[in-house]
mmCIF file of C-alpha atoms and ligand atoms in Angstrom:
data_model
loop_
_atom_site.group_PDB
_atom_site.id
_atom_site.type_symbol
_atom_site.label_atom_id
_atom_site.label_comp_id
_atom_site.label_asym_id
_atom_site.label_seq_id
_atom_site.Cartn_x
_atom_site.Cartn_y
_atom_site.Cartn_z
ATOM 1 C CA MET E 2 0.000 0.000 0.000
ATOM 2 C CA LYS E 3 1.133 3.569 -0.780
ATOM 3 C CA ILE E 4 -0.146 6.626 1.067
ATOM 4 C CA ASP E 5 0.446 10.142 -0.251
ATOM 5 C CA ILE E 6 -0.376 13.124 1.982
ATOM 6 C CA ILE E 7 -0.680 16.529 0.259
ATOM 7 C CA THR E 8 0.288 19.056 2.931
ATOM 8 C CA LEU E 9 1.749 22.487 3.697
ATOM 9 C CA PHE E 10 3.632 21.060 6.720
ATOM 10 C CA PRO E 11 5.685 18.055 5.496
ATOM 11 C CA GLU E 12 7.734 18.083 8.702
ATOM 12 C CA LEU E 13 4.610 17.162 10.697
ATOM 13 C CA ILE E 14 4.054 14.109 8.505
ATOM 14 C CA GLU E 15 7.728 13.118 8.411
ATOM 15 C CA THR E 16 8.146 13.161 12.185
ATOM 16 C CA TYR E 17 5.208 10.843 12.699
ATOM 17 C CA THR E 18 5.739 8.421 9.827
ATOM 18 C CA ASN E 19 9.467 7.955 10.489
ATOM 19 C CA ASN E 20 9.023 6.789 14.062
ATOM 20 C CA GLY E 21 7.340 4.092 16.124
ATOM 21 C CA ILE E 22 5.347 1.176 14.764
ATOM 22 C CA ILE E 23 4.406 3.062 11.585
ATOM 23 C CA GLY E 24 8.054 4.045 10.998
ATOM 24 C CA ARG E 25 9.103 0.400 11.392
ATOM 25 C CA GLY E 26 6.403 -0.670 8.916
ATOM 26 C CA VAL E 27 7.782 1.810 6.384
ATOM 27 C CA GLU E 28 11.371 0.643 7.066
ATOM 28 C CA ASN E 29 10.287 -2.971 6.477
ATOM 29 C CA ASN E 30 8.662 -1.888 3.174
ATOM 30 C CA LEU E 31 5.278 -3.073 4.372
ATOM 31 C CA LEU E 32 3.878 0.258 3.211
ATOM 32 C CA LYS E 33 5.054 3.526 1.657
ATOM 33 C CA ILE E 34 4.082 6.906 3.127
ATOM 34 C CA ASN E 35 5.019 10.059 1.211
ATOM 35 C CA TYR E 36 4.236 13.683 1.804
ATOM 36 C CA VAL E 37 3.657 16.026 -1.121
ATOM 37 C CA ASN E 38 4.484 19.678 -0.386
ATOM 38 C CA LEU E 39 1.568 21.683 -1.820
ATOM 39 C CA ARG E 40 3.605 24.892 -1.990
ATOM 40 C CA GLU E 41 5.918 23.258 -4.581
ATOM 41 C CA PHE E 42 2.919 23.037 -6.942
ATOM 42 C CA SER E 43 1.992 26.722 -6.771
ATOM 43 C CA GLU E 44 2.523 28.470 -10.128
ATOM 44 C CA ASP E 45 2.531 31.833 -8.294
ATOM 45 C CA LYS E 46 5.918 33.635 -8.040
ATOM 46 C CA HIS E 47 5.317 34.000 -4.278
ATOM 47 C CA LYS E 48 4.265 30.340 -3.993
ATOM 48 C CA LYS E 49 0.759 31.533 -2.944
ATOM 49 C CA VAL E 50 -1.601 28.589 -2.207
ATOM 50 C CA ASP E 51 -4.597 30.344 -0.615
ATOM 51 C CA ASP E 52 -6.997 33.185 -1.404
ATOM 52 C CA TYR E 53 -10.164 34.911 -0.149
ATOM 53 C CA PRO E 54 -13.506 33.116 -0.555
ATOM 54 C CA TYR E 55 -15.755 34.406 -3.361
ATOM 55 C CA GLY E 56 -18.941 35.875 -1.907
ATOM 56 C CA GLY E 57 -17.099 37.023 1.187
ATOM 57 C CA GLY E 58 -16.905 35.270 4.530
ATOM 58 C CA PRO E 59 -14.167 34.665 7.103
ATOM 59 C CA GLY E 60 -10.720 33.240 6.481
ATOM 60 C CA MET E 61 -8.960 31.923 3.399
ATOM 61 C CA LEU E 62 -9.348 28.895 1.118
ATOM 62 C CA LEU E 63 -6.751 26.680 -0.585
ATOM 63 C CA LYS E 64 -6.639 27.609 -4.291
ATOM 64 C CA PRO E 65 -7.548 25.001 -6.975
ATOM 65 C CA GLU E 66 -4.420 25.286 -9.169
ATOM 66 C CA PRO E 67 -1.727 24.080 -6.706
ATOM 67 C CA LEU E 68 -4.044 21.269 -5.551
ATOM 68 C CA TYR E 69 -4.816 20.302 -9.162
ATOM 69 C CA ASN E 70 -1.094 20.143 -10.003
ATOM 70 C CA ALA E 71 -0.194 18.204 -6.858
ATOM 71 C CA ILE E 72 -2.998 15.639 -7.237
ATOM 72 C CA SER E 73 -2.339 15.195 -10.976
ATOM 73 C CA SER E 74 1.347 14.533 -10.243
ATOM 74 C CA ILE E 75 0.576 11.455 -8.102
ATOM 75 C CA LYS E 76 -2.940 10.247 -8.997
ATOM 76 C CA ARG E 77 -3.126 6.802 -10.651
ATOM 77 C CA GLU E 78 -5.951 4.602 -11.948
ATOM 78 C CA ASN E 79 -6.277 2.820 -8.565
ATOM 79 C CA SER E 80 -5.861 5.895 -6.352
ATOM 80 C CA TYR E 81 -8.518 6.544 -3.690
ATOM 81 C CA VAL E 82 -8.651 10.294 -2.959
ATOM 82 C CA ILE E 83 -9.774 11.308 0.548
ATOM 83 C CA TYR E 84 -10.405 14.928 1.637
ATOM 84 C CA LEU E 85 -10.347 15.413 5.423
ATOM 85 C CA SER E 86 -13.091 17.754 6.605
ATOM 86 C CA PRO E 87 -15.604 18.123 9.464
ATOM 87 C CA LYS E 88 -18.435 17.622 6.924
ATOM 88 C CA GLY E 89 -17.160 14.209 5.822
ATOM 89 C CA ASN E 90 -18.311 10.643 6.588
ATOM 90 C CA LEU E 91 -17.297 9.656 10.126
ATOM 91 C CA PHE E 92 -14.098 7.578 10.201
ATOM 92 C CA THR E 93 -14.529 4.162 11.906
ATOM 93 C CA GLN E 94 -12.605 0.892 12.382
ATOM 94 C CA GLN E 95 -14.694 -0.562 9.593
ATOM 95 C CA LYS E 96 -13.478 2.204 7.255
ATOM 96 C CA ALA E 97 -9.888 1.546 8.394
ATOM 97 C CA ALA E 98 -10.290 -2.101 7.349
ATOM 98 C CA GLU E 99 -11.785 -1.000 3.993
ATOM 99 C CA TYR E 100 -8.941 1.451 3.293
ATOM 100 C CA ALA E 101 -6.313 -1.158 4.290
ATOM 101 C CA SER E 102 -7.345 -3.142 1.207
ATOM 102 C CA TYR E 103 -6.604 -0.254 -1.187
ATOM 103 C CA GLU E 104 -3.301 -0.006 -3.113
ATOM 104 C CA HIS E 105 -3.020 3.790 -3.130
ATOM 105 C CA ILE E 106 -4.605 6.449 -0.908
ATOM 106 C CA ILE E 107 -4.160 10.197 -1.480
ATOM 107 C CA PHE E 108 -5.048 12.461 1.456
ATOM 108 C CA ILE E 109 -5.889 16.096 0.680
ATOM 109 C CA VAL E 110 -5.235 18.034 3.875
ATOM 110 C CA GLY E 111 -7.448 21.070 4.454
ATOM 111 C CA HIS E 112 -6.188 24.361 5.880
ATOM 112 C CA TYR E 113 -7.868 27.651 6.846
ATOM 113 C CA GLU E 114 -11.568 27.453 5.912
ATOM 114 C CA GLY E 115 -10.983 24.524 3.540
ATOM 115 C CA ILE E 116 -10.384 24.054 -0.181
ATOM 116 C CA ASP E 117 -12.016 25.216 -3.463
ATOM 117 C CA GLN E 118 -15.120 23.027 -4.034
ATOM 118 C CA ARG E 119 -14.137 22.346 -7.645
ATOM 119 C CA ILE E 120 -11.192 20.204 -6.497
ATOM 120 C CA ILE E 121 -13.614 18.135 -4.384
ATOM 121 C CA ASP E 122 -15.982 17.772 -7.369
ATOM 122 C CA MET E 123 -13.146 16.870 -9.764
ATOM 123 C CA PHE E 124 -11.010 14.474 -7.700
ATOM 124 C CA VAL E 125 -12.364 13.491 -4.252
ATOM 125 C CA ASP E 126 -13.724 9.921 -3.841
ATOM 126 C CA GLU E 127 -14.704 10.483 -0.216
ATOM 127 C CA GLU E 128 -14.810 13.328 2.323
ATOM 128 C CA VAL E 129 -13.947 11.928 5.753
ATOM 129 C CA SER E 130 -14.211 13.410 9.246
ATOM 130 C CA ILE E 131 -12.470 12.043 12.347
ATOM 131 C CA GLY E 132 -15.084 13.604 14.618
ATOM 132 C CA ASP E 133 -17.555 16.410 15.269
ATOM 133 C CA TYR E 134 -15.066 19.102 16.254
ATOM 134 C CA VAL E 135 -13.019 21.650 14.246
ATOM 135 C CA LEU E 136 -9.217 21.498 14.002
ATOM 136 C CA THR E 137 -6.742 24.073 12.703
ATOM 137 C CA SER E 138 -5.673 21.784 9.856
ATOM 138 C CA GLY E 139 -6.130 18.333 8.367
ATOM 139 C CA GLU E 140 -2.663 16.925 9.104
ATOM 140 C CA LEU E 141 -3.695 15.224 12.344
ATOM 141 C CA PRO E 142 -6.793 13.604 10.760
ATOM 142 C CA ALA E 143 -4.609 12.338 7.868
ATOM 143 C CA LEU E 144 -2.081 10.888 10.334
ATOM 144 C CA ILE E 145 -4.813 9.378 12.528
ATOM 145 C CA ILE E 146 -6.341 7.552 9.561
ATOM 146 C CA THR E 147 -2.868 6.558 8.285
ATOM 147 C CA ASP E 148 -2.088 5.064 11.714
ATOM 148 C CA ALA E 149 -5.393 3.155 11.991
ATOM 149 C CA VAL E 150 -4.956 1.766 8.445
ATOM 150 C CA ALA E 151 -1.208 0.975 8.630
ATOM 151 C CA ARG E 152 -1.578 -1.179 11.747
ATOM 152 C CA LEU E 153 -4.013 -3.432 9.853
ATOM 153 C CA ILE E 154 -1.382 -4.234 7.223
ATOM 154 C CA PRO E 155 -0.009 -7.746 7.956
ATOM 155 C CA GLY E 156 3.382 -7.523 9.640
ATOM 156 C CA VAL E 157 3.132 -3.906 10.819
ATOM 157 C CA LEU E 158 1.923 -4.936 14.265
ATOM 158 C CA GLY E 159 3.917 -7.685 16.047
ATOM 159 C CA SER E 160 1.004 -10.104 16.047
ATOM 160 C CA MET E 161 -2.268 -9.969 14.132
ATOM 161 C CA GLU E 162 -3.859 -11.491 17.220
ATOM 162 C CA SER E 163 -3.977 -8.148 18.983
ATOM 163 C CA ILE E 164 -6.124 -6.783 16.145
ATOM 164 C CA VAL E 165 -8.799 -9.458 16.551
ATOM 165 C CA GLU E 166 -9.658 -8.851 20.187
ATOM 166 C CA GLU E 167 -9.646 -5.069 20.391
ATOM 167 C CA SER E 168 -12.338 -2.465 20.866
ATOM 168 C CA HIS E 169 -14.267 -1.563 17.713
ATOM 169 C CA SER E 170 -13.094 -4.670 15.828
ATOM 170 C CA SER E 171 -16.229 -6.252 17.243
ATOM 171 C CA ASN E 172 -19.356 -4.671 18.729
ATOM 172 C CA LEU E 173 -17.818 -4.840 22.187
ATOM 173 C CA LEU E 174 -15.405 -2.490 23.947
ATOM 174 C CA GLU E 175 -12.226 -4.151 25.198
ATOM 175 C CA TYR E 176 -12.121 -5.792 28.676
ATOM 176 C CA PRO E 177 -9.893 -4.429 31.504
ATOM 177 C CA GLN E 178 -6.257 -5.543 31.284
ATOM 178 C CA TYR E 179 -3.581 -6.014 33.969
ATOM 179 C CA THR E 180 0.169 -6.752 34.106
ATOM 180 C CA ARG E 181 2.737 -7.254 36.919
ATOM 181 C CA PRO E 182 2.822 -6.591 39.879
ATOM 182 C CA GLU E 183 -0.149 -8.619 41.241
ATOM 183 C CA GLU E 184 -0.664 -5.864 43.866
ATOM 184 C CA PHE E 185 -0.048 -2.177 43.174
ATOM 185 C CA MET E 186 -0.568 0.435 45.867
ATOM 186 C CA GLY E 187 -3.023 -1.861 47.583
ATOM 187 C CA HIS E 188 -4.917 -2.619 44.373
ATOM 188 C CA LYS E 189 -4.953 -6.347 43.482
ATOM 189 C CA VAL E 190 -5.348 -7.962 40.066
ATOM 190 C CA PRO E 191 -8.748 -9.811 40.028
ATOM 191 C CA GLU E 192 -8.182 -13.408 41.314
ATOM 192 C CA ILE E 193 -9.890 -14.963 38.296
ATOM 193 C CA ILE E 194 -7.243 -13.441 35.963
ATOM 194 C CA LEU E 195 -4.502 -15.123 38.001
ATOM 195 C CA SER E 196 -6.402 -18.458 38.151
ATOM 196 C CA GLY E 197 -4.921 -19.857 34.932
ATOM 197 C CA ASN E 198 -8.413 -21.214 34.131
ATOM 198 C CA HIS E 199 -8.626 -19.957 30.536
ATOM 199 C CA GLN E 200 -12.299 -20.826 30.114
ATOM 200 C CA LYS E 201 -13.180 -18.735 33.178
ATOM 201 C CA ILE E 202 -10.791 -15.939 32.147
ATOM 202 C CA LYS E 203 -12.375 -15.838 28.661
ATOM 203 C CA ALA E 204 -15.877 -15.742 30.192
ATOM 204 C CA TRP E 205 -14.894 -12.983 32.666
ATOM 205 C CA ARG E 206 -13.360 -10.895 29.867
ATOM 206 C CA GLU E 207 -16.425 -11.205 27.628
ATOM 207 C CA LEU E 208 -18.724 -10.328 30.520
ATOM 208 C CA LYS E 209 -16.634 -7.254 31.376
ATOM 209 C CA SER E 210 -16.679 -6.186 27.694
ATOM 210 C CA ILE E 211 -20.470 -6.498 27.550
ATOM 211 C CA GLU E 212 -20.937 -4.576 30.837
ATOM 212 C CA LEU E 213 -18.577 -1.791 29.703
ATOM 213 C CA THR E 214 -20.265 -1.539 26.293
ATOM 214 C CA ILE E 215 -23.741 -1.356 27.887
ATOM 215 C CA GLU E 216 -22.421 1.366 30.242
ATOM 216 C CA ARG E 217 -20.559 3.498 27.680
ATOM 217 C CA ARG E 218 -21.623 2.617 24.123
ATOM 218 C CA LYS E 219 -25.156 1.242 24.044
ATOM 219 C CA ASP E 220 -25.237 2.441 20.379
ATOM 220 C CA LYS E 221 -22.890 -0.421 19.471
ATOM 221 C CA LEU E 222 -25.458 -3.006 20.699
ATOM 222 C CA ILE E 223 -28.587 -1.677 18.939
ATOM 223 C CA ASP E 224 -28.711 -4.601 16.434
ATOM 224 C CA ILE E 225 -28.479 -7.175 19.247
ATOM 225 C CA ASP E 226 -31.670 -8.209 21.109
ATOM 226 C CA SER E 227 -31.311 -7.197 24.784
ATOM 227 C CA LYS E 228 -32.786 -10.583 25.805
ATOM 228 C CA GLU E 229 -29.912 -12.244 23.925
ATOM 229 C CA ILE E 230 -27.410 -10.105 25.805
ATOM 230 C CA GLU E 231 -29.043 -10.918 29.157
ATOM 231 C CA LYS E 232 -29.002 -14.677 28.442
ATOM 232 C CA ARG E 233 -25.336 -14.434 27.355
ATOM 233 C CA CYS E 234 -24.404 -12.637 30.601
ATOM 234 C CA GLU E 235 -26.179 -15.277 32.728
ATOM 235 C CA LYS E 236 -24.311 -18.058 30.855
ATOM 236 C CA LEU E 237 -20.968 -16.280 31.335
ATOM 237 C CA ASP E 238 -21.735 -15.662 34.990
ATOM 238 C CA LYS E 239 -22.395 -19.405 35.513
ATOM 239 C CA ILE E 240 -19.042 -20.292 33.911
ATOM 240 C CA ILE E 241 -17.246 -17.740 36.115
ATOM 241 C CA LYS E 242 -18.952 -18.920 39.317
ATOM 242 C CA ARG E 243 -18.658 -22.626 38.455
ATOM 243 C CA GLY E 244 -16.749 -24.366 41.279
HETATM 244 C C1 4FV U 306 -11.382 17.864 10.398
HETATM 245 C C2 4FV U 306 -12.159 16.975 11.171
HETATM 246 C C3 4FV U 306 -11.180 19.298 10.665
HETATM 247 C C4 4FV U 306 -11.421 22.247 9.320
HETATM 248 C C5 4FV U 306 -10.819 23.509 8.796
HETATM 249 C C6 4FV U 306 -9.105 21.855 9.012
HETATM 250 C C7 4FV U 306 -10.290 21.435 9.832
HETATM 251 C C8 4FV U 306 -9.386 23.227 8.527
HETATM 252 N N1 4FV U 306 -10.861 17.184 9.379
HETATM 253 N N2 4FV U 306 -12.056 15.751 10.594
HETATM 254 N N3 4FV U 306 -12.853 17.222 12.294
HETATM 255 N N4 4FV U 306 -10.530 20.002 9.687
HETATM 256 O O1 4FV U 306 -11.589 19.813 11.701
HETATM 257 O O2 4FV U 306 -11.281 15.895 9.510
HETATM 258 O O3 4FV U 306 -9.223 23.263 7.161
#
């Protein structure tokens, strides 16, 4: 997979994609992440990339010409062009899995009040938002989606196993986790986790996930009949309490 990020702040992208798990994935050629400096595609002698909005209104907009030149310089037949904006489709784990199957993703990073609508109409396959709040620029959203997608590429994360059992890869939020020491500042690790009884541990973890999801994200359980959930909890409880 190749990811191109069209940006005015390449250093922001470089720092993130040359370090950590993502940086290691790039080193191991499991994926390619490039930044494209929008200013280099400005035809203006002062490298101008923004201008006032027609019809008035606050702030500036990114001009169409530099964006057109930048996108045209990298766009291929199989490129999927994403524009990050608060009015886009909400990004989810499901979308991360979808994007991880693409060969080439181009992120158009917004700045100021956004970009000229004609670039969206001409090139953008999908407008995507990372959440209902407004940021100063689109670099962080592009990096957040790049991170969520890159870790789904086989080999980027140590083990694929950790992807299977995590929040948002199923309808349930993840169960509480513990590591050494068994007692920390008077707080003990739940006995059942230390029991070595994997059937009970599995049941306890699923029950905790269901309880946490009911408490915090009921929206993730709407397609599941509450009676079903109740019966499942009773069954898990029996396994946990079984002598
Ligand atoms: C955003 C979001 C976001 C809006 C104006 C950048 C800013 C500036 N992008 N999800 N929320 N973008 O707030 O994706 O151009």
